[in-house]
Short mmCIF file of C-alpha atoms in Angstrom, two decimals:
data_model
loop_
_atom_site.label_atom_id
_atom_site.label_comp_id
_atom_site.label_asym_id
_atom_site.label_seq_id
_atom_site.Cartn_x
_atom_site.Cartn_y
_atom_site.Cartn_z
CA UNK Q 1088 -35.88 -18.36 17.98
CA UNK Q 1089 -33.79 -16.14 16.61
CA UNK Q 1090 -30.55 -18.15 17.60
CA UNK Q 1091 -32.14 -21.07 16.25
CA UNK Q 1092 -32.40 -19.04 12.55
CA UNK Q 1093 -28.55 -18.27 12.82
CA UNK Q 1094 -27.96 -21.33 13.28
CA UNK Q 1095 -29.91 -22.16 10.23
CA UNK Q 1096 -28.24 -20.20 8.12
CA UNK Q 1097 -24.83 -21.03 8.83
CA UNK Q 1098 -25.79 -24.92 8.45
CA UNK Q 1099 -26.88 -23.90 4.80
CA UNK Q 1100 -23.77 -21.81 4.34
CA UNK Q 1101 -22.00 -24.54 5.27
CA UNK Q 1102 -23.89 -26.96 3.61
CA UNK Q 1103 -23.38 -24.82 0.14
CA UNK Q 1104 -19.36 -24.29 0.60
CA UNK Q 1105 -19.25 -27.90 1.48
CA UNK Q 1106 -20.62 -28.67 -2.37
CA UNK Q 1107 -18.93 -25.97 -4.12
CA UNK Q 1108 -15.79 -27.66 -2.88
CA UNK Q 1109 -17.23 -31.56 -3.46
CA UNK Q 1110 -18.49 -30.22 -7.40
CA UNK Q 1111 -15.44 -28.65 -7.83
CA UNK Q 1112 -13.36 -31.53 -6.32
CA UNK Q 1113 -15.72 -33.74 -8.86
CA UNK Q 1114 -14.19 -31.43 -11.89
CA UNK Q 1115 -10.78 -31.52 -11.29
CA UNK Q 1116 -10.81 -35.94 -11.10
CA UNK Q 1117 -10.56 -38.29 -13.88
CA UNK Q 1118 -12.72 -41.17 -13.30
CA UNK Q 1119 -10.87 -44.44 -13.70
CA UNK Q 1120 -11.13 -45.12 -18.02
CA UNK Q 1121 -9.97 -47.14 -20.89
CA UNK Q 1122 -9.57 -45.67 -24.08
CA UNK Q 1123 -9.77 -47.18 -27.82
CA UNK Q 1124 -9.96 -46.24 -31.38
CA UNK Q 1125 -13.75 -45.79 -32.98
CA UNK Q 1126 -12.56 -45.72 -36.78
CA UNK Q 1127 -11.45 -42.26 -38.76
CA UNK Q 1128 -13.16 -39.17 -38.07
CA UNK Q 1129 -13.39 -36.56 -39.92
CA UNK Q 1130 -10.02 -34.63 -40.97
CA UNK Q 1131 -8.75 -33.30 -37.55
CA UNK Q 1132 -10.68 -35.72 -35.21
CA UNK Q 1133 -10.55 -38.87 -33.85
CA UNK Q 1134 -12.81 -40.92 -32.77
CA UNK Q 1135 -12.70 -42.86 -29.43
CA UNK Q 1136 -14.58 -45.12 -27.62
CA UNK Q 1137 -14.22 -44.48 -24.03
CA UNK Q 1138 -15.12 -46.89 -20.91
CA UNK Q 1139 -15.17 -45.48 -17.52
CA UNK Q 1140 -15.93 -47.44 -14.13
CA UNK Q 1141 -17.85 -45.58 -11.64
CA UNK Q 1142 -20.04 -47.20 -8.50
CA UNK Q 1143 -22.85 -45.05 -9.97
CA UNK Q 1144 -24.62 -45.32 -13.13
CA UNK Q 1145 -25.50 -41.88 -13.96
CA UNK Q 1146 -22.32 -40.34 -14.77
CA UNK Q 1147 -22.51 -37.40 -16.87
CA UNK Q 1148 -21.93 -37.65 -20.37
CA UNK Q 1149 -19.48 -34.15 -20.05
CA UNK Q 1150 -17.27 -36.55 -17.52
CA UNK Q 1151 -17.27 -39.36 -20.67
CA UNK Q 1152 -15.83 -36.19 -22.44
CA UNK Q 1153 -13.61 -35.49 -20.23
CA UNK Q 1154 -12.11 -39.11 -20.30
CA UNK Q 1155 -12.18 -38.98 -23.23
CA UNK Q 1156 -9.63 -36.04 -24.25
CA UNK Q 1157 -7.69 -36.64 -21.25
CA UNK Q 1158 -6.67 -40.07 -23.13
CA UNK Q 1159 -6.24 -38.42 -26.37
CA UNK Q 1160 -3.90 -36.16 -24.47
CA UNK Q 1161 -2.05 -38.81 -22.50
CA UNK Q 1162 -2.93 -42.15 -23.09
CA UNK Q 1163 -2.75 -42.77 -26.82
CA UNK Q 1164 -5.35 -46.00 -28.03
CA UNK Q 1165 -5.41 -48.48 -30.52
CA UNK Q 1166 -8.36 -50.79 -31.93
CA UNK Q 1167 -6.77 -53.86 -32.87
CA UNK Q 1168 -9.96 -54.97 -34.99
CA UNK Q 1169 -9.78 -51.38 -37.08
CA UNK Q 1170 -6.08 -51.59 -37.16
CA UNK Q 1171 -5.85 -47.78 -35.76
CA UNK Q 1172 -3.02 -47.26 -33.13
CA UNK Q 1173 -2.29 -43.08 -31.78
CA UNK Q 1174 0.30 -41.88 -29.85
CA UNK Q 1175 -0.73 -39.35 -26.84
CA UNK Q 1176 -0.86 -36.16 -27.82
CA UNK Q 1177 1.35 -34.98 -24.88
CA UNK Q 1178 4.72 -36.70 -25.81
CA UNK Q 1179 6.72 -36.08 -22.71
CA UNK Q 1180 5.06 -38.66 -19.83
CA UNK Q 1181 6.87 -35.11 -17.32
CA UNK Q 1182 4.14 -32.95 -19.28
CA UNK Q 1183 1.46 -33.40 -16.83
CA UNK Q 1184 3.39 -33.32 -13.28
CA UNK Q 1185 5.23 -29.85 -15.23
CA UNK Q 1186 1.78 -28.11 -16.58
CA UNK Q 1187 0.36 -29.46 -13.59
CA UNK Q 1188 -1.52 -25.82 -12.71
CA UNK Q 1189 -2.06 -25.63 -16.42
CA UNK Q 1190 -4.20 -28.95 -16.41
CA UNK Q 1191 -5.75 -28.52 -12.98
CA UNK Q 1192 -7.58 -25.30 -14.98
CA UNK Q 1193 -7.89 -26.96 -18.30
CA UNK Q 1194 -10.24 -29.97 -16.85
CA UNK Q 1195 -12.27 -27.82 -14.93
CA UNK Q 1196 -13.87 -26.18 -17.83
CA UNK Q 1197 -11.88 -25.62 -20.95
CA UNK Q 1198 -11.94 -29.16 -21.89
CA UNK Q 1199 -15.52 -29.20 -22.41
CA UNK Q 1200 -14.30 -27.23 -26.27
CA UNK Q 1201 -12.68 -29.88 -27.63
CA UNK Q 1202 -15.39 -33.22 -27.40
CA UNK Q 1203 -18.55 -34.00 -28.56
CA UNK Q 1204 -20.30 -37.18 -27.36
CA UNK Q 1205 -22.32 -38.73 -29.89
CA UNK Q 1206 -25.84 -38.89 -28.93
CA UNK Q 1207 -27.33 -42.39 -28.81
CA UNK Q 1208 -23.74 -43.88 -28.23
CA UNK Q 1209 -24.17 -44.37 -24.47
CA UNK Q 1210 -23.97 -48.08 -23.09
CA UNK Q 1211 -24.19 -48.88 -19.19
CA UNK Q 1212 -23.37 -52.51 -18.15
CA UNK Q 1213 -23.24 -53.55 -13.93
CA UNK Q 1214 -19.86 -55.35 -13.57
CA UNK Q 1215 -19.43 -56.87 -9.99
CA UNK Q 1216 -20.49 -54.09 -7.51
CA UNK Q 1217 -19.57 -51.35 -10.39
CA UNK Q 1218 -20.74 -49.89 -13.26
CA UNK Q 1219 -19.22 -49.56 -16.87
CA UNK Q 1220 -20.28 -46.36 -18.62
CA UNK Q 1221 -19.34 -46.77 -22.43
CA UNK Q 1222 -19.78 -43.78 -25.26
CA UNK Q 1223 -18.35 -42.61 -28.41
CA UNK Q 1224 -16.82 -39.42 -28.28
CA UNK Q 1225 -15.28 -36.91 -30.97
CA UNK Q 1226 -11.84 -35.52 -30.19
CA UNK Q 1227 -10.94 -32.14 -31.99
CA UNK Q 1228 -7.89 -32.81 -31.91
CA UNK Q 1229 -6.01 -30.33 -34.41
CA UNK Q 1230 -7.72 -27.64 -32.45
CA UNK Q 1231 -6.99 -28.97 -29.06
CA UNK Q 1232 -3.21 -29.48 -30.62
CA UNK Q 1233 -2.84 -26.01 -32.00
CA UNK Q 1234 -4.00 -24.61 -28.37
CA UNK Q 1235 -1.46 -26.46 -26.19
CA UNK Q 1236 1.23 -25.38 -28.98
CA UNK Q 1237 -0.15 -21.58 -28.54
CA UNK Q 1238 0.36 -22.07 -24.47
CA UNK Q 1239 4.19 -23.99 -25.23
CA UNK Q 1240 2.57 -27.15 -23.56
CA UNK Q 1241 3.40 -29.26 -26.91
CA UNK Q 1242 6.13 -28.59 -29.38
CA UNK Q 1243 4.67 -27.71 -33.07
CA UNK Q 1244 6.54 -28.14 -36.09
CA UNK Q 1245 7.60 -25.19 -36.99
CA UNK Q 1246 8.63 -24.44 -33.10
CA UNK Q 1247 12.38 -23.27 -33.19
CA UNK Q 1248 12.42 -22.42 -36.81
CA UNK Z 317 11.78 -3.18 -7.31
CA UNK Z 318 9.83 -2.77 -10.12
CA UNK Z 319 12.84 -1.30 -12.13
CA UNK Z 320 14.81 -4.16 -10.96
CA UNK Z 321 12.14 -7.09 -12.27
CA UNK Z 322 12.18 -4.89 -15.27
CA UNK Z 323 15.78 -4.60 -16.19
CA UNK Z 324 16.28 -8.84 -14.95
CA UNK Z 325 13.69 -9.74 -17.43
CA UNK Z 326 15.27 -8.17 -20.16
CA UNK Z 327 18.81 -9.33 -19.14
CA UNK Z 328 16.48 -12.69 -19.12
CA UNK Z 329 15.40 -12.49 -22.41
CA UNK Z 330 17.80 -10.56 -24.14
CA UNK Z 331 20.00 -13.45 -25.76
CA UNK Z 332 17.26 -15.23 -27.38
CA UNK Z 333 16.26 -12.32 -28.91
CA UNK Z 334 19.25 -11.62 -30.18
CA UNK Z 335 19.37 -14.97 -31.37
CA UNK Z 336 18.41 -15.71 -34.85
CA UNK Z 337 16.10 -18.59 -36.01
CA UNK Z 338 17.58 -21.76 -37.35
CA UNK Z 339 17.07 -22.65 -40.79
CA UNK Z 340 13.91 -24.77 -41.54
CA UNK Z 341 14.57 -27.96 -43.41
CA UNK Z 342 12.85 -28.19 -47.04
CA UNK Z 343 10.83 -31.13 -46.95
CA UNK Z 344 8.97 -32.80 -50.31
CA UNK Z 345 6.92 -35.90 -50.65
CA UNK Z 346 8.36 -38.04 -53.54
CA UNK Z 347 6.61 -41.26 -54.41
CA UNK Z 348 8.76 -44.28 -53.08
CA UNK Z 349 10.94 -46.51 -55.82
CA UNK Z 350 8.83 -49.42 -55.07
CA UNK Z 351 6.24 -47.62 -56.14
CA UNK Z 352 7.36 -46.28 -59.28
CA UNK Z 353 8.41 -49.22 -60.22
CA UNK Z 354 5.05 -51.29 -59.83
CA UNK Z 355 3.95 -48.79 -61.80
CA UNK Z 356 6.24 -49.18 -64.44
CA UNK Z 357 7.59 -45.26 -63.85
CA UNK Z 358 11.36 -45.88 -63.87
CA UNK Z 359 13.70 -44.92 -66.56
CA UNK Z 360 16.56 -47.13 -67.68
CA UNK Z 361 19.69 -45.17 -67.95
CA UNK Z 362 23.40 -46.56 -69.02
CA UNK Z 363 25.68 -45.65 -66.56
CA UNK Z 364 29.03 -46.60 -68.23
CA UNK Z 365 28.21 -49.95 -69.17
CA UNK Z 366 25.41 -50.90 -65.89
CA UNK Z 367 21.83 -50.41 -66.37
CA UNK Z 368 20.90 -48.01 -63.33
CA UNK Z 369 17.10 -47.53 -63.02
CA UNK Z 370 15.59 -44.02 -61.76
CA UNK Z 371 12.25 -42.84 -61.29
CA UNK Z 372 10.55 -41.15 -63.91
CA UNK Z 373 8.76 -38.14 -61.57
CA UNK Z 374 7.79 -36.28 -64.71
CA UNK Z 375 5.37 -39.36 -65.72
CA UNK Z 376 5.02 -39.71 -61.82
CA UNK Z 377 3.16 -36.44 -61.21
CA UNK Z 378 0.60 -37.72 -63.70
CA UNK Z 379 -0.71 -40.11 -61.73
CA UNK Z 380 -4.14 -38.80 -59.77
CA UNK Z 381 -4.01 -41.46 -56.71
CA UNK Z 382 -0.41 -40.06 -56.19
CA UNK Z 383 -0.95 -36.33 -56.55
CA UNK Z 384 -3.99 -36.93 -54.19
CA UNK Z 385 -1.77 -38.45 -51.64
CA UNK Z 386 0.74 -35.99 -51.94
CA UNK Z 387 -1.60 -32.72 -52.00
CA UNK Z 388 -3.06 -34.10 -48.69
CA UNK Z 389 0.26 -34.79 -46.92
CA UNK Z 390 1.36 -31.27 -47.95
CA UNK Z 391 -2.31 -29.99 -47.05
CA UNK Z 392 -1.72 -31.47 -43.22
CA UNK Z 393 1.78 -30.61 -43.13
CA UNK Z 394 0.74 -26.76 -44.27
CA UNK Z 395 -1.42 -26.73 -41.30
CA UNK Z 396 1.10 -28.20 -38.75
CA UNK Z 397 3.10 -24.55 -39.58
CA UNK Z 398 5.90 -26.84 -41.89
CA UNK Z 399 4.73 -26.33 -45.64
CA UNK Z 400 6.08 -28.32 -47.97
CA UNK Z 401 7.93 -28.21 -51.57
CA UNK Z 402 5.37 -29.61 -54.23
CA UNK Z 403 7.11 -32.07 -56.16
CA UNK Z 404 5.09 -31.41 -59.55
CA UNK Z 405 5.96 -27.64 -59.38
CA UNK Z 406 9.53 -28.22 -58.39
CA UNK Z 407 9.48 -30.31 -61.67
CA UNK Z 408 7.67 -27.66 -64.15
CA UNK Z 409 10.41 -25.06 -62.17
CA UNK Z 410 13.18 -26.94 -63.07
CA UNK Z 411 12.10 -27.46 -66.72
CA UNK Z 412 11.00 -23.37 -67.11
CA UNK Z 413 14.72 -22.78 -65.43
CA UNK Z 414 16.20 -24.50 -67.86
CA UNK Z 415 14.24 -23.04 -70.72
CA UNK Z 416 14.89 -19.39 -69.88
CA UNK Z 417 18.39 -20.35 -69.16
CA UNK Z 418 18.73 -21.61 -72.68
CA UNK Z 419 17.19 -18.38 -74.18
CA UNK Z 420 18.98 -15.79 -72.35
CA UNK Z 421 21.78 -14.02 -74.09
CA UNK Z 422 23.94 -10.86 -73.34
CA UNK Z 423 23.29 -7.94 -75.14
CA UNK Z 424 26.22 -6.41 -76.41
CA UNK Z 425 28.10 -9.84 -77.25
CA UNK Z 426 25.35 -12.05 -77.43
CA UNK Z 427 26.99 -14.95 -74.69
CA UNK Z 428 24.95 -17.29 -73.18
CA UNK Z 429 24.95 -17.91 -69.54
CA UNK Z 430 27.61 -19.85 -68.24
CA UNK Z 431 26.33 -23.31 -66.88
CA UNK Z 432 28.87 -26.10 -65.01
CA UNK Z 433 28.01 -29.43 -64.93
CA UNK Z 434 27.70 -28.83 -61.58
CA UNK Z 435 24.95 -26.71 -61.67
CA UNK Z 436 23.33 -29.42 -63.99
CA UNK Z 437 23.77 -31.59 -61.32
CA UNK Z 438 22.26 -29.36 -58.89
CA UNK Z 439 18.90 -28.84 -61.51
CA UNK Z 440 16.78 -31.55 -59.60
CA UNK Z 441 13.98 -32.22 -57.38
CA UNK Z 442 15.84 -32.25 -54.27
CA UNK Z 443 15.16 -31.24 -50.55
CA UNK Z 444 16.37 -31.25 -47.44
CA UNK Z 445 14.17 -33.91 -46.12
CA UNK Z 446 12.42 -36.93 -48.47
CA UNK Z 447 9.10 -37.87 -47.33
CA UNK Z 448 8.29 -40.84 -50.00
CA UNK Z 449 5.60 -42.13 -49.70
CA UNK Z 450 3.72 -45.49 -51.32
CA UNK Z 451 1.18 -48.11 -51.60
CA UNK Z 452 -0.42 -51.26 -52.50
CA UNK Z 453 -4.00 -52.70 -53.19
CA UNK Z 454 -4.49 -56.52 -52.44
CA UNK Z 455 -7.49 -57.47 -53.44
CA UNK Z 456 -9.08 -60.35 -50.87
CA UNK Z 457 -12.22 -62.09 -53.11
CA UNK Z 458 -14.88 -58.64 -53.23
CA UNK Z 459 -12.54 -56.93 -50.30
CA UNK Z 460 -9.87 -54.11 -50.98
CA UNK Z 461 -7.22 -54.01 -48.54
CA UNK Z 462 -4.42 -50.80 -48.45
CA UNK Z 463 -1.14 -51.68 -47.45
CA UNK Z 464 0.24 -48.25 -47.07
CA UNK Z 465 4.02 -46.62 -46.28
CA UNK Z 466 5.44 -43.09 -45.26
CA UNK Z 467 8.97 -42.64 -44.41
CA UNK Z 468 11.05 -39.43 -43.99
CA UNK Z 469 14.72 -39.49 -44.67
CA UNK Z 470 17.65 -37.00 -44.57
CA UNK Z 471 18.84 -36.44 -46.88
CA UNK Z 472 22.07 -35.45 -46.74
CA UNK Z 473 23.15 -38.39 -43.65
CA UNK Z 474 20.59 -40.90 -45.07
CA UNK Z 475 19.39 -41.44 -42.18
CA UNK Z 476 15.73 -42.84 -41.63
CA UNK Z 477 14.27 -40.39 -38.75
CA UNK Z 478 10.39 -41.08 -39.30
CA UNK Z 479 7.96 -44.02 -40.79
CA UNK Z 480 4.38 -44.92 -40.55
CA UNK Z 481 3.25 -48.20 -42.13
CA UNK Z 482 0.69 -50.42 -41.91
CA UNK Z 483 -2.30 -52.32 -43.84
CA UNK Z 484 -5.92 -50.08 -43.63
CA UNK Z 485 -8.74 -52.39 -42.71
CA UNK Z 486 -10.11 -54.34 -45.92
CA UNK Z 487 -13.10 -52.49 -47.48
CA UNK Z 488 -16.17 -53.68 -49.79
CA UNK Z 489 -16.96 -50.06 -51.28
CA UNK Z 490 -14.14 -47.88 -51.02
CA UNK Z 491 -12.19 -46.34 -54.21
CA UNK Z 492 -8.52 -45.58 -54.05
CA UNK Z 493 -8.40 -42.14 -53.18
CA UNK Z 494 -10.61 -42.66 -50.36
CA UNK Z 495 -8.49 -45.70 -49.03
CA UNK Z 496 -5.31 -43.38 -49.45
CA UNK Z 497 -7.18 -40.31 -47.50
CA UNK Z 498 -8.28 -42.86 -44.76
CA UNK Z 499 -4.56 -44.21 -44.48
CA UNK Z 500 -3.36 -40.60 -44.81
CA UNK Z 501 -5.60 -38.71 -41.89
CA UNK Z 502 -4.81 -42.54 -39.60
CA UNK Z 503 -1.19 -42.16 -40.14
CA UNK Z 504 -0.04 -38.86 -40.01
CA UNK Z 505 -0.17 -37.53 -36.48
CA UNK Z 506 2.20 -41.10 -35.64
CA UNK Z 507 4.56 -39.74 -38.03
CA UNK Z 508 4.49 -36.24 -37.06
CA UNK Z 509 5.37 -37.01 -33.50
CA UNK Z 510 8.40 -38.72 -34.73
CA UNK Z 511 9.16 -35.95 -36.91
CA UNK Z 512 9.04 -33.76 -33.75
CA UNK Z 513 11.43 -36.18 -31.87
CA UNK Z 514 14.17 -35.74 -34.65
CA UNK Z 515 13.37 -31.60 -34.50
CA UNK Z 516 13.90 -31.96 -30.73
CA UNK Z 517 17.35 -33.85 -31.32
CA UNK Z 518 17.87 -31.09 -33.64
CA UNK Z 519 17.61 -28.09 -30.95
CA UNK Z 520 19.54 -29.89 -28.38
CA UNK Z 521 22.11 -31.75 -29.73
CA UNK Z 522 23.09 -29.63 -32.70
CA UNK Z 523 22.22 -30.38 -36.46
CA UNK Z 524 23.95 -33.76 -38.19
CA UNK Z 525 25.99 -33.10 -41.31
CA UNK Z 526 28.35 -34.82 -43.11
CA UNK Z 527 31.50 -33.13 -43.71
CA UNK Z 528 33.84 -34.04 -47.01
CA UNK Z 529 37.58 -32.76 -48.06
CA UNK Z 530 39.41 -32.89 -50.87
CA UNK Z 531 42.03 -32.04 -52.87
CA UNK Z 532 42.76 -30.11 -55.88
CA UNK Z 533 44.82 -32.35 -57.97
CA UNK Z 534 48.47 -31.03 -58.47
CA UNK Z 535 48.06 -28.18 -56.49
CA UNK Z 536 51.16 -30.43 -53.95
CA UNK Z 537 48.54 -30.24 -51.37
CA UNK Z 538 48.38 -33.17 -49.01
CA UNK Z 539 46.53 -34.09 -45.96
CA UNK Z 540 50.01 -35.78 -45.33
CA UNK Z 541 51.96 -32.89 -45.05
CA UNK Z 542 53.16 -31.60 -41.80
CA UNK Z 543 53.12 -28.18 -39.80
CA UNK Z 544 55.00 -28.04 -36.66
CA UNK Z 545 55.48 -31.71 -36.60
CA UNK Z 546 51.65 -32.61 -36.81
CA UNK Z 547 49.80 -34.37 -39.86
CA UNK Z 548 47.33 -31.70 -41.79
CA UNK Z 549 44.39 -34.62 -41.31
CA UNK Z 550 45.33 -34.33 -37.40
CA UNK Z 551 44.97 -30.25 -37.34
CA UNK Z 552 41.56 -30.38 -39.39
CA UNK Z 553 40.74 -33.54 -36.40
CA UNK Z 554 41.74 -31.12 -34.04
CA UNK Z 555 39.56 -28.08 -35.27
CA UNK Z 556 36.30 -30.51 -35.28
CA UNK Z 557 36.88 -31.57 -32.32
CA UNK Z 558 36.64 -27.74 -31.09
CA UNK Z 559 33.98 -26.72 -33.15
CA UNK Z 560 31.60 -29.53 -32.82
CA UNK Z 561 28.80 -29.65 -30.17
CA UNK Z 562 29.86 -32.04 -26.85
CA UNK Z 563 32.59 -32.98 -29.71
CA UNK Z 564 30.22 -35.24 -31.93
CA UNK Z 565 31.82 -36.53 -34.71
CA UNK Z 566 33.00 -39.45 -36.26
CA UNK Z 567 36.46 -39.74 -38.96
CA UNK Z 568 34.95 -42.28 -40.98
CA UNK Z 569 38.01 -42.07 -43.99
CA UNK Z 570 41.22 -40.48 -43.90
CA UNK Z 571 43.55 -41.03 -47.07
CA UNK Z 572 46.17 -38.79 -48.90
CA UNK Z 573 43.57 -36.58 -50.14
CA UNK Z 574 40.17 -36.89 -48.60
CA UNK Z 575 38.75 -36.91 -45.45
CA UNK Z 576 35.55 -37.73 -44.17
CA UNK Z 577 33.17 -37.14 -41.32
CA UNK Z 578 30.01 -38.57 -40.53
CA UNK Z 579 27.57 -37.66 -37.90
CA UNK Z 580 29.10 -34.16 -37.15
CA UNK Z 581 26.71 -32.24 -34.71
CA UNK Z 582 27.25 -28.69 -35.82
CA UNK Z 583 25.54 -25.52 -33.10
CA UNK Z 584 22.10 -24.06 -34.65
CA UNK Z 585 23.53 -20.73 -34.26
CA UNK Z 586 26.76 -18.80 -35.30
CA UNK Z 587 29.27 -17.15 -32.52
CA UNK Z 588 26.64 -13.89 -34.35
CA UNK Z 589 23.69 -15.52 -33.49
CA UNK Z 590 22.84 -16.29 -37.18
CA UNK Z 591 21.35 -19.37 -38.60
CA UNK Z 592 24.24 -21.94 -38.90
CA UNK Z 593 24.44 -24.24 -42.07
CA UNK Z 594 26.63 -26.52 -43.42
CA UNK Z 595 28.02 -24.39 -45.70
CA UNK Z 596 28.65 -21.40 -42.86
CA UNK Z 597 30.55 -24.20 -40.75
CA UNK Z 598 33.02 -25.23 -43.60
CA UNK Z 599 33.78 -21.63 -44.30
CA UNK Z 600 35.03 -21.18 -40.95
CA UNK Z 601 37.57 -23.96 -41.38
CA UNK Z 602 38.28 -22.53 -44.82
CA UNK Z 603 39.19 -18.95 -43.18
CA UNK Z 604 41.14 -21.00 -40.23
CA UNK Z 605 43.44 -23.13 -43.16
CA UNK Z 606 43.39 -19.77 -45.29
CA UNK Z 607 45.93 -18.65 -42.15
CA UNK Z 608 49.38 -18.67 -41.30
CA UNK Z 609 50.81 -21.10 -40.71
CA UNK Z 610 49.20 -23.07 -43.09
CA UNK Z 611 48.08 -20.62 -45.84
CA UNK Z 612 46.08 -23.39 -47.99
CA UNK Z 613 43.77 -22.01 -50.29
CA UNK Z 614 39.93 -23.71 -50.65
CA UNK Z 615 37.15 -23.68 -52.20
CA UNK Z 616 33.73 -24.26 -50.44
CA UNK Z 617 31.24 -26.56 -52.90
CA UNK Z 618 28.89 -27.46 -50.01
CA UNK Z 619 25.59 -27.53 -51.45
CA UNK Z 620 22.25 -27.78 -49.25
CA UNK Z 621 22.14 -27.28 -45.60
CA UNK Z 622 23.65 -31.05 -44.00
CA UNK Z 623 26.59 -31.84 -46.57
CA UNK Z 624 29.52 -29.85 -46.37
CA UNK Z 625 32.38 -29.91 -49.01
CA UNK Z 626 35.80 -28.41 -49.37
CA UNK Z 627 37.91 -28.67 -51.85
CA UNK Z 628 41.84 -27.84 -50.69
CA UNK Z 629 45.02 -26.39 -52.91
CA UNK Z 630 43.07 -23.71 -55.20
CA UNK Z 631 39.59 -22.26 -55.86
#
């Protein structure tokens, strides 16, 4: 009995690591995305419309986010119909292999600072076996800008003078 | 250990903080000719016989849509860390200058101040870097469409280094100034970025000036006239060639008396670690002609940080 409770216990142990490490695993990936322009936002936003594809349907609207920025930051868009066309953020395509450790940490949380998804935006279409997860999402850019200048990810302006 | 990590991080860091900062460009937003002149804001002026048209910035500054434009490029720019010279100021500077200028006498003899034409010259909206910017309104039946452009330029090589352009989807509502604050806030970060790529050039491939010599006329100076067998325009080659950064320049004329270089990449900082200019990087070939053997006398008239000029045979 008492071996049998042990052995209970270290299944749930197990059991708990095991999703720590999936959830945290979960954080750190970028679900596969495509990224375009949603008209001008407000001075220092932008406003994106972001598409991921996911074999489940209920992906959270922080991961939409999290698309979201990480397209602002590396991707650039461009809405041909709105004529609106943005260069990444992140101008050197080495920035994220050489702030590597710096963007494992920054999409596990910090991200979540700089987005807003707008509420009532959220469209879910089946494509094939997969599903397409489409939402509007604010960018804060000039903030998210002025903290990767702060941590010498990005160049500013006045960086030199 | 500790001690050692210490004294290595200092040995580190010790150079760039011995290092000055490099000068920061002046940068103003002017409105564009094109502009000006579908506005009817240019000013005729006879230039010995040829009409030469220039924009009228006085009556410019005037114009609401354009200060709006301008007061939100500076606004953004402010907030990137890079703020900008207001054109309308620089304008009511230069005419208070000249006022007080005019008024102001000496005491005891009652003499005015002394004022080249030069300097008169030099009493103009100018800066470092022109940002002009400009627009049209097509109108499409009820729709308003803004066709909208923002270049920068250097001034001093005339060189185009950033530009933004483009038409703003047409509109039914919109006025002006909102069109022009849409086309601002959609435009600006593209033409920051590039902006950024010419600073980047900047820091590591020196700053581009343009380098100019003359001559004092019958002062017997020539750049024809030889030292130790070699050509004066062949020493001054020789001195760019060991002052310039990886060597970058180009001798784009060479006659009796002038000399010209174009894209001359000149180091950020000083063998002192100060802020290196134009003007600091022409004295130093002034002090190096000043000396035996070739003991030419010069006088330095660079004015602004990328044009360089010296003027050989006398100050």
């Amino acid at each position: 009995m008492q071996n049998s409770n042990q052995m209970k216990k270290l299944l749930i142990s197990i059991f708990m690591m095991l999703s720590c490490v999936v959830m945290a695993k979960a954080e750190e990936t970028i679900l596969p995305y495509e990224i375009y322009g949603a008209g001008t936002g407000v001075q220092g936003s932008y406003v994106v419309e972001v598409i991921v594809t996911s074999k489940k349907s209920n992906v959270s609207d922080t991961e939409l986010v999290k698309s979201a920025i990480h397209g602002v930051l590396f991707k650039g868009f461009f809405n041909d119909e709105l004529r609106q066309s943005q260069k990444p953020l992140v101008t050197s395509s080495l920035a994220e292999q050489q702030y590597a450790d710096f963007f494992k940490e920054f999409f596990a949380g910090s991200y979540k600072n700089y987005g807003q998804a707008l509420s009532g935006s959220r469209r879910v279409t089946k494509v094939n076996k997969e599903y397409k997860i489409k939402m509007t999402v604010t960018v804060y850019k000039d903030q998210l800008r002025k903290d990767l200048e702060a941590v010498g990810v990005v160049s500013g302006l006045n960086t030199g003078f | 250990m500790k001690k050692l990590f210490l004294l290595l991080t200092i040995v580190a860091f010790f150079p760039v903080a011995m290092l000055g900062q490099a000068k920061k460009p002046t940068i103003m937003v002017i409105p564009s000719d094109v502009w000006c002149n579908e506005n009817g804001l240019m000013v005729t002026i006879d230039n010995m016989g040829n009409t030469d048209y220039i924009p009228d910035y006085e009556q410019a500054v005037l114009n609401a849509d354009l200060m709006g434009a301008i007061t939100k490029i500076n606004g953004l720019m402010a907030e990137r860390g890079m703020p900008l010279k207001d054109l309308s100021q620089t304008m009511k500077s230069i005419k208070e200058d000249q006022v007080i200028r005019d008024q102001t006498m000496s005491n005891s003899s009652g003499a005015t101040v002394a004022v080249t034409t030069k300097d008169m010259l030099l009493d103009r909206a100018k800066a470092d870097i022109i940002i002009e910017v400009g627009w049209q309104l097509h109108k499409r039946g009820p729709q308003k469409e803004l066709t909208y452009s923002l270049r920068a330029l250097d001034a001093y090589t005339n060189k185009q280094i950033a530009e933004n352009s483009g038409t703003m989807p047409p509109s039914y509502s919109s006025t002006v100034p909102v069109l022009l604050e849409e086309a601002v806030l959609e435009k600006m970060d593209g033409f920051v970025s590039q902006l950024l790529a010419f600073f980047d050039d900047l820091f590591a491939n020196g700053r581009e000036i343009s380098v100019r010599l003359l001559v004092f006329d019958g002062t017997g100076v020539s750049l024809e006239n030889e030292y130790d067998g070699e050509e004066l325009t062949d020493i001054i080659d020789n001195w760019m060639y060991e002052n310039t950064v990886s060597h970058r320049y180009n001798l784009s004329n060479a006659t009796e008396y002038r000399l010209d270089f174009e894209q001359v990449r000149i180091p950020l900082y000083d063998e002192r670690g100060r802020a290196m200019d134009a003007r600091r990087f022409i004295n130093n070939l002034r002090r190096y002609l000043k000396d035996a053997p070739y003991n030419i006398t010069s006088k330095n008239t660079t004015s602004g940080l990328g044009k360089a000029e010296l003027i050989l045979g006398e100050k």
